[in-house]
Each structure stands twice: as C-alpha cells, then as structure tokens.
Coordinates of C-alpha atoms in Angstrom, one line a residue:
M1 CA 90.0 118.1 50.1
S2 CA 92.4 120.7 51.4
R3 CA 96.1 120.8 50.5
L4 CA 97.0 120.2 54.2
S5 CA 94.9 117.0 54.3
R6 CA 96.6 115.7 51.1
L7 CA 100.1 116.4 52.6
F8 CA 99.4 114.4 55.7
G9 CA 97.6 111.5 53.9
F10 CA 94.0 112.0 55.0
H11 CA 92.1 111.2 51.9
S12 CA 88.4 110.6 51.4
R13 CA 89.0 106.9 50.9
D14 CA 90.5 106.5 54.3
K15 CA 88.0 104.9 56.6
P16 CA 88.0 104.7 60.4
K17 CA 88.4 101.2 61.7
N18 CA 86.2 99.7 64.3
S19 CA 88.1 96.4 64.9
V20 CA 91.5 95.4 66.3
G21 CA 93.6 92.9 64.4
S22 CA 91.7 89.9 63.3
T23 CA 88.0 90.7 62.9
F24 CA 87.0 87.2 63.9
S25 CA 89.1 87.4 67.1
F26 CA 87.6 90.8 68.0
L27 CA 84.0 89.9 67.4
F28 CA 83.9 86.5 69.0
G29 CA 86.4 87.2 71.8
G30 CA 88.7 84.2 71.2
T31 CA 91.4 84.1 73.9
T32 CA 94.3 81.9 74.8
S33 CA 92.5 80.9 78.0
G34 CA 89.7 79.4 76.0
K35 CA 87.0 81.8 77.4
A36 CA 85.0 84.0 75.0
V37 CA 85.5 87.6 76.0
N38 CA 83.5 90.5 74.6
E39 CA 82.1 93.7 76.1
R40 CA 79.2 91.9 77.7
T41 CA 80.8 88.7 79.0
A42 CA 83.7 90.8 80.4
M43 CA 81.2 92.4 82.9
Q44 CA 80.8 89.0 84.5
A45 CA 84.3 89.5 85.9
T46 CA 83.8 91.3 89.2
A47 CA 87.0 93.4 88.8
V48 CA 85.8 94.7 85.3
Y49 CA 82.3 95.4 86.7
A50 CA 83.8 97.3 89.7
C51 CA 86.1 99.4 87.5
V52 CA 83.4 100.3 85.0
R53 CA 81.0 101.2 87.8
I54 CA 83.5 103.3 89.7
L55 CA 84.5 105.4 86.7
A56 CA 81.0 105.7 85.3
E57 CA 79.5 106.8 88.5
A58 CA 82.3 109.2 89.2
V59 CA 81.9 111.0 85.9
A60 CA 78.1 110.9 86.2
G61 CA 78.1 112.3 89.7
L62 CA 80.4 115.3 89.0
P63 CA 78.7 118.8 88.8
L64 CA 78.5 119.8 85.1
H65 CA 77.9 123.4 84.2
L66 CA 77.9 125.7 81.2
Y67 CA 80.0 128.8 81.6
R68 CA 80.6 132.1 79.8
Y69 CA 83.9 134.0 79.7
R70 CA 83.6 137.4 81.3
K71 CA 85.3 140.5 80.0
D72 CA 87.4 140.8 83.3
G73 CA 88.9 137.4 82.7
G74 CA 86.7 135.4 85.0
K75 CA 83.8 133.1 84.2
E76 CA 80.1 132.8 85.1
R77 CA 77.4 130.2 84.9
V78 CA 74.9 130.5 82.0
T79 CA 71.8 129.0 83.6
D80 CA 69.4 130.6 81.1
H81 CA 70.9 128.8 78.1
P82 CA 68.9 125.7 76.9
L83 CA 72.1 123.6 76.8
Y84 CA 72.6 124.2 80.5
Y85 CA 69.4 122.4 81.4
L86 CA 70.2 119.5 79.1
L87 CA 73.6 118.9 80.5
H88 CA 72.8 119.6 84.2
D89 CA 69.3 118.1 84.6
E90 CA 67.7 116.2 81.7
P91 CA 69.3 115.5 78.3
N92 CA 66.0 113.9 77.2
P93 CA 62.6 113.3 78.7
E94 CA 63.5 109.7 79.6
M95 CA 66.8 110.2 81.4
T96 CA 68.4 112.3 84.1
S97 CA 71.8 113.8 83.5
F98 CA 73.3 111.2 85.9
V99 CA 71.9 108.2 84.0
F100 CA 72.8 109.7 80.6
R101 CA 76.4 110.3 81.6
E102 CA 76.7 107.0 83.4
T103 CA 75.5 105.1 80.3
L104 CA 77.8 106.9 77.9
M105 CA 80.8 106.5 80.2
S106 CA 80.1 102.7 80.5
H107 CA 80.0 102.5 76.7
L108 CA 83.3 104.4 76.5
L109 CA 85.0 102.1 79.0
L110 CA 83.8 98.9 77.3
W111 CA 83.7 99.7 73.6
G112 CA 86.1 102.6 73.5
N113 CA 83.5 104.9 72.0
A114 CA 80.4 106.7 73.3
Y115 CA 77.7 108.0 70.9
A116 CA 74.6 110.0 71.3
Q117 CA 72.1 111.3 68.8
V118 CA 71.8 115.1 68.9
I119 CA 68.3 116.5 68.2
R120 CA 68.4 120.1 67.0
D121 CA 65.8 122.7 66.1
G122 CA 65.8 124.8 62.9
R123 CA 68.4 127.2 64.2
G124 CA 70.8 124.4 65.2
R125 CA 70.3 124.6 68.9
V126 CA 70.3 121.3 70.8
L127 CA 66.9 120.1 72.0
A128 CA 67.7 116.6 73.3
L129 CA 70.5 113.9 73.5
Y130 CA 69.8 110.2 73.2
P131 CA 72.5 107.5 73.8
L132 CA 73.3 105.0 71.0
L133 CA 74.9 101.6 71.4
P134 CA 78.5 101.6 70.0
N135 CA 78.3 98.0 68.7
K136 CA 75.6 99.1 66.3
M137 CA 77.5 102.1 65.0
E138 CA 79.8 102.3 61.9
V139 CA 81.9 105.3 61.1
S140 CA 82.9 106.0 57.6
R141 CA 83.5 108.9 55.1
T142 CA 81.6 110.3 52.2
A143 CA 83.2 110.8 48.7
G144 CA 84.0 114.3 49.8
G145 CA 85.8 113.2 53.0
E146 CA 83.1 114.1 55.5
L147 CA 82.5 111.8 58.4
I148 CA 79.2 110.0 58.5
Y149 CA 77.7 107.7 61.1
T150 CA 75.6 104.7 60.1
Y151 CA 73.5 103.2 62.9
R152 CA 72.0 99.8 62.7
R153 CA 68.6 100.1 64.2
D154 CA 66.6 97.2 65.6
S155 CA 62.8 97.0 65.4
E156 CA 62.6 97.6 69.2
E157 CA 64.2 101.0 68.9
S158 CA 61.6 102.6 66.6
R159 CA 57.9 102.6 66.7
V160 CA 57.7 104.8 63.6
N161 CA 59.6 102.3 61.5
P162 CA 59.0 98.8 62.9
N163 CA 61.3 97.3 60.4
S164 CA 65.0 97.0 61.2
G165 CA 67.3 99.0 59.1
T166 CA 70.1 101.6 59.1
V167 CA 70.1 105.3 59.7
T168 CA 72.8 107.6 58.4
L169 CA 73.6 110.6 60.6
R170 CA 75.8 113.6 59.8
R171 CA 78.6 114.8 62.0
D172 CA 76.5 117.6 63.6
E173 CA 73.8 115.0 64.5
I174 CA 76.2 112.9 66.7
L175 CA 77.9 113.5 70.0
H176 CA 81.0 111.2 69.7
I177 CA 83.4 110.8 72.6
P178 CA 86.3 108.6 71.4
G179 CA 88.6 106.8 73.7
L180 CA 92.3 105.9 73.1
G181 CA 92.8 105.0 69.4
F182 CA 95.3 105.0 66.6
D183 CA 93.8 107.5 64.2
G184 CA 92.3 110.1 66.4
L185 CA 88.7 109.4 65.2
I186 CA 87.8 105.9 66.6
G187 CA 88.7 104.6 70.0
Y188 CA 89.5 101.0 70.5
S189 CA 87.8 98.7 73.1
P190 CA 89.9 98.2 76.2
I191 CA 88.1 94.9 76.5
A192 CA 89.4 93.8 73.1
M193 CA 92.9 95.0 73.9
A194 CA 93.1 93.1 77.2
K195 CA 90.9 90.1 76.4
N196 CA 93.5 87.6 77.4
A197 CA 93.9 89.1 80.9
I198 CA 90.1 89.2 81.3
G199 CA 89.7 85.7 79.9
M200 CA 92.1 84.4 82.4
A201 CA 90.2 86.0 85.2
L202 CA 87.0 84.4 83.9
A203 CA 88.7 81.0 83.6
T204 CA 90.1 81.1 87.2
E205 CA 86.6 82.0 88.5
E206 CA 85.0 79.2 86.6
Y207 CA 87.7 76.8 87.9
G208 CA 87.0 77.8 91.4
A209 CA 83.3 77.4 91.0
A210 CA 83.8 73.9 89.5
F211 CA 86.3 73.1 92.3
F212 CA 83.7 73.7 95.0
A213 CA 80.9 72.1 92.9
N214 CA 82.9 68.9 93.1
G215 CA 83.0 68.8 96.8
A216 CA 86.1 71.0 97.1
N217 CA 88.2 67.9 96.3
P218 CA 90.3 67.2 93.2
G219 CA 89.1 64.6 90.7
G220 CA 90.3 61.1 90.9
V221 CA 90.0 57.4 89.9
L222 CA 88.1 54.6 91.5
E223 CA 90.1 51.4 91.3
H224 CA 88.5 48.0 91.5
P225 CA 90.4 44.8 91.7
G226 CA 87.9 42.9 89.5
V227 CA 85.7 43.7 86.6
I228 CA 82.8 46.2 87.0
K229 CA 79.7 45.1 85.1
D230 CA 77.8 48.4 85.4
I231 CA 80.4 51.3 85.3
Q232 CA 77.8 54.0 84.9
R233 CA 75.9 52.9 88.0
V234 CA 79.0 53.0 90.2
K235 CA 79.9 56.4 88.8
D236 CA 76.5 57.9 89.4
S237 CA 76.3 56.4 92.9
W238 CA 79.6 58.0 93.8
N239 CA 78.7 61.4 92.4
S240 CA 75.3 61.5 94.1
A241 CA 76.9 60.7 97.4
Y242 CA 80.1 62.9 97.3
Q243 CA 79.8 65.5 94.6
G244 CA 78.9 69.1 95.4
S245 CA 80.1 71.5 98.2
G246 CA 77.3 70.3 100.5
N247 CA 78.9 66.8 100.5
A248 CA 82.4 68.0 101.1
H249 CA 84.5 66.1 103.7
R250 CA 82.0 63.2 104.0
V251 CA 83.4 59.8 104.9
A252 CA 83.6 57.6 101.8
V253 CA 82.7 53.9 102.2
L254 CA 84.4 51.7 99.6
E255 CA 83.4 48.1 99.0
E256 CA 84.8 45.0 97.3
G257 CA 88.4 46.2 97.6
M258 CA 87.7 49.4 95.7
K259 CA 90.3 52.3 96.2
F260 CA 90.1 56.0 95.4
Q261 CA 93.2 57.5 93.8
A262 CA 93.3 61.3 93.5
I263 CA 94.9 62.7 90.4
G264 CA 94.0 66.3 90.5
I265 CA 96.4 69.2 91.2
P266 CA 95.7 70.9 94.5
P267 CA 94.8 74.6 94.2
E268 CA 97.7 75.7 96.4
Q269 CA 100.1 73.9 94.0
A270 CA 98.5 75.5 91.0
Q271 CA 98.8 79.0 92.6
F272 CA 95.0 79.4 92.2
L273 CA 94.4 82.1 94.8
E274 CA 97.5 84.0 93.8
T275 CA 96.4 83.9 90.2
R276 CA 93.0 85.2 91.0
K277 CA 94.5 88.1 93.1
F278 CA 96.9 89.0 90.4
Q279 CA 94.2 89.2 87.8
I280 CA 92.3 91.6 89.9
N281 CA 95.3 93.9 89.9
E282 CA 95.8 93.3 86.2
I283 CA 92.3 94.4 85.3
A284 CA 92.5 97.4 87.7
R285 CA 95.7 98.3 85.9
I286 CA 93.8 98.3 82.5
F287 CA 91.4 100.9 83.8
R288 CA 94.0 102.7 86.0
V289 CA 91.9 102.3 89.1
P290 CA 93.7 102.0 92.5
P291 CA 93.4 98.4 93.8
H292 CA 91.9 99.6 97.1
M293 CA 88.9 100.9 95.2
V294 CA 88.1 97.4 93.9
G295 CA 88.5 95.8 97.3
D296 CA 92.2 94.9 97.3
L297 CA 93.6 96.5 100.5
E298 CA 96.7 94.3 100.8
K299 CA 99.1 97.2 100.0
S300 CA 96.9 100.0 101.3
S301 CA 97.1 101.7 104.7
F302 CA 95.8 104.8 106.5
S303 CA 98.9 106.7 105.5
N304 CA 98.7 106.1 101.7
I305 CA 95.1 105.5 100.9
E306 CA 94.2 109.2 100.8
Q307 CA 97.1 109.9 98.5
Q308 CA 96.0 107.1 96.2
S309 CA 92.5 108.5 96.1
L310 CA 93.9 112.0 95.0
E311 CA 96.1 110.3 92.4
F312 CA 92.9 108.6 91.1
V313 CA 91.3 112.0 90.5
K314 CA 94.5 113.5 89.0
Y315 CA 95.7 110.7 86.8
T316 CA 92.6 108.6 86.1
L317 CA 89.5 110.7 86.3
D318 CA 90.9 114.1 85.0
P319 CA 91.9 112.8 81.5
W320 CA 88.4 111.3 81.1
V321 CA 86.8 114.6 82.2
V322 CA 88.9 116.6 79.7
R323 CA 87.9 114.2 77.0
W324 CA 84.2 114.7 77.9
E325 CA 84.5 118.5 78.1
Q326 CA 86.2 119.0 74.8
S327 CA 83.8 116.6 73.0
L328 CA 80.7 118.3 74.5
R329 CA 82.0 121.7 73.5
Q330 CA 82.9 120.6 70.0
S331 CA 79.6 118.8 69.2
L332 CA 77.0 120.8 71.2
I333 CA 78.0 124.5 71.3
L334 CA 77.3 126.5 68.1
P335 CA 80.3 127.8 66.2
S336 CA 79.2 131.4 66.9
E337 CA 79.1 130.7 70.6
K338 CA 82.3 128.8 71.0
P339 CA 84.5 131.9 71.6
S340 CA 82.4 132.8 74.7
L341 CA 80.9 129.5 76.0
F342 CA 82.5 126.3 77.4
V343 CA 81.5 123.2 79.4
K344 CA 83.2 122.4 82.7
F345 CA 83.1 119.6 85.3
N346 CA 83.8 120.5 88.9
L347 CA 86.4 118.3 90.5
D348 CA 86.9 120.4 93.6
G349 CA 84.7 118.2 95.8
L350 CA 86.9 115.1 95.0
L351 CA 90.1 116.9 95.6
R352 CA 89.1 118.2 99.0
G353 CA 91.1 116.7 101.9
D354 CA 89.9 116.1 105.5
Y355 CA 88.1 118.7 107.5
Q356 CA 91.2 120.0 109.3
S357 CA 93.2 120.3 106.1
R358 CA 90.4 122.2 104.4
M359 CA 90.0 124.6 107.3
T360 CA 93.8 125.3 107.3
G361 CA 93.7 126.0 103.6
Y362 CA 90.7 128.3 103.9
A363 CA 92.3 130.2 106.7
T364 CA 95.5 130.7 104.6
A365 CA 93.4 131.9 101.6
R366 CA 91.3 134.2 103.8
Q367 CA 94.2 135.8 105.6
N368 CA 96.1 136.4 102.3
G369 CA 93.2 138.0 100.6
W370 CA 92.5 135.7 97.6
M371 CA 89.3 134.2 99.0
S372 CA 86.3 135.9 100.6
A373 CA 83.9 134.4 103.2
N374 CA 81.4 133.6 100.5
D375 CA 84.0 131.9 98.3
I376 CA 84.7 129.5 101.2
R377 CA 81.0 129.0 102.0
E378 CA 80.2 128.1 98.4
L379 CA 82.9 125.4 98.4
E380 CA 81.4 124.0 101.6
D381 CA 77.8 124.1 100.2
M382 CA 76.8 126.8 102.7
N383 CA 74.5 129.8 102.1
R384 CA 76.1 133.1 101.2
I385 CA 76.5 136.0 103.6
S386 CA 75.0 139.3 102.4
A387 CA 77.4 142.0 101.1
E388 CA 76.3 144.3 104.0
E389 CA 77.6 141.7 106.5
G390 CA 81.0 141.5 104.7
G391 CA 80.5 138.3 102.8
D392 CA 82.3 139.5 99.7
L393 CA 85.2 141.3 101.4
Y394 CA 88.8 140.3 100.6
L395 CA 91.0 140.9 103.7
V396 CA 94.7 140.9 104.4
N397 CA 96.7 141.1 107.6
G398 CA 97.4 144.6 108.6
N399 CA 101.1 144.0 109.3
M400 CA 101.8 143.1 105.7
T401 CA 103.1 145.8 103.3
K402 CA 104.9 146.1 100.0
L403 CA 108.7 145.8 100.1
A404 CA 109.1 149.2 98.4
D405 CA 107.2 150.8 101.3
A406 CA 109.2 149.2 104.0
G407 CA 110.6 151.9 106.4
A408 CA 108.6 154.7 104.8
F409 CA 106.9 155.5 108.1
A410 CA 110.2 155.9 109.9
N411 CA 111.6 158.1 107.1
N412 CA 108.6 160.5 107.3
Q413 CA 109.0 161.0 111.1
P414 CA 110.5 164.4 112.2
K415 CA 114.1 164.0 113.3
E416 CA 115.0 164.9 116.9
V417 CA 116.9 168.2 117.1
S418 CA 120.3 167.6 118.6
K419 CA 121.3 169.7 121.5

C-alpha cells in the first residue's frame, strides 16, 4: 500500500458498500407508502419506465467511435483497431452495440452501476464484452488492496458449469461504470435513494385502479332498519350488481327500507389527480429528464420546448456520456495505447437546431473560413465533394484583411505631383 493511500485512509480493509442505510430496507424496498419498491417493481411506474427508456435509448443511439490523436493537434478515426468494431458494431456475437449500451445504461439508471465482463486474448486486447447483472455483483478488496469483483452465477448463465456458484474477476476483466456514490468506487441506486417518491407513485396508481374497479364510487355502508339474517348474501348480491367500472352509474334498487351511506373520501378532496401529476414531475426530477419528454406538457410551449431539449443534452445526457467515455478508456484501452487513443460519443446530432438555424450557422462558418464544404456535408450526412471540385477549400470574404495591413494599399500608391 502506497504512502499516499495511507495518508488518505484507503486501506486494504476498506470495502466498497453496495447498500444504502439499512440493508433490510434497501433489499426489500420498504417505504412509508407501504409499497415495496426495488429496481424491478419501480419499472411498473410509467414515469420511471419512461425516464429509463429515454436515457438508455439516447446513450445507445449516439455514434460511438475510437479516435487517435494526430501530430498536428487534430484527431482521426481508427477504424482498423479491433476495439472500434466492438464498440461501434458488435461487442459480442449475441448483441449489437445499441442493445449492449442500452442494457448497461438501464442497469446504471436502476442499480447505480453497470458491469460487463471483458474477454481478452493473450496480449491483453479486448475480444468481447458481455453485460453482467449488478444485483449479482459484489465488489471487495484483496489483502493487498486490489479491487476484485465476485459475481454470483445462476445455473442458467453457464452451460459449462451447470451448478450455481460464484466467479471472481480481476479489475482488468471487468468494465465497471459507476454512478453517483460516496466513495468513488460504487454507485448507489437512484431507486433506493428515491424509493418513497416512487412508492407513492405506485400507491396512487393502485388507488386509482381500485377506485375504478369499485364502480368509480367511494365505499359505503348499507343500512337496514331490521336484522339481516344472511349478511354475506346481501353483500355478494350488491357487489355483483354494482361493483366494477362496467357497472358504474347504474341505478341501485334498495328494498326493505335499506339505505346506502357513502363514507369514502372523493378523489378531488384527496387531491388524487394533483398527487399523481406531482409524482410524475418528482420522478422526472430524480433522473433530470424534462417533464415534456415523459408526456407532461403543462408548462411547455413552442417557445421553450426546444431550449428544454438542448438543456437535456447539456445538463442530463452529457454527464452520462463523459462517465461512459472515461470508463471505456480506463478499462478497455491498453496502457501503452492510452496516450494516443480515446473513445468519443458524437452529440452534434442532438445539439443541432432547426434547418434554418443550421444553414445560417453553416453560412457563417463557411464565409469566415473555419469550415469547408465537406465539413458541412459530413455534418448533414451528405457525400463528400472531391478535392478537384473544391470540397476541401477554406474560403474567406475578399474584403477582409488584417488590421495591421489596413491602408497599406493607399500608402503604396504614387503621390500626385503638385503643380
């Protein structure tokens, strides 16, 4: 253990934690609303499902390339590197790059961590990447302080070893993308952190389903002036005739002086609809997704919805992208290649404005000489123009000159001889 590690308290006995607060509360999802919330039940809330799907599909759909630094300060794609094909096309024979990234991003949003097993050849180069379920992974340290990953494998996950058991993997055999956490090693589940808010959303949804299942009428009491001999028969007869949304607003016929007394609280008094709407915004706030992207257009308009979409890319998607890029570079690129290679997502397509705004920006860039025709055509997914046709030329307006040369032409003209 290094002296620096000892100074800052990182000892080999320190073990990353995978739980928040009470282990029982984290595992079984106990909430104040009474609804059990975990990473799987939370997906039953439409707002959670929508936020996870939006972010997972956004990251999965972005162009992902491997680049090399050039000596002139620029960059170029390295399409002949084996890692390029794995990241851009197929990380393993069973998955496309889109499905692989979508799966890992959903794990990251639900469990706070994303894991993938890295298959390497004898020289350390990556051959394949396979996602691993975060709820089966435990991160710990060896006696020497090195991180190790213990994966609990089910019998369905291995045909070679049909018996369930654990597999221990080294740091270089795992691609680990951690979310927000307290120790910099393990991310904590957003679902566990916000389980009460999600539990309340599930509770209100269940209440609404039960409300309509009972004929969209609050519960009540049947009053009889005498003594009922068969209470269950009367109850079953009433429910069979008036319970359920299909029997709503039917005319009730009461006999023998029987009266119906409603005792339930009407939904408008219980702020039912307002509560459900607020929980949608609450869950969108957890994932930092604009409400209009999950179907809440109450405060959105044509004037601000484009700005909200750009803020989504800048403040929501970009931090996730940086987290992905740095984790991929740290885990997959060989130490000898790290000074020259890097992984980069392309967000330009999401940051583009409408057609008129793009054309105005391209015209400014073209006239001021920092974009060529081919640079613009590549951004618009158009074929390049050959160099003979001027596709790579950088042009500037002829009436522009350096400030130091202003008036030079006049000073060089012969002066008129005075008479």
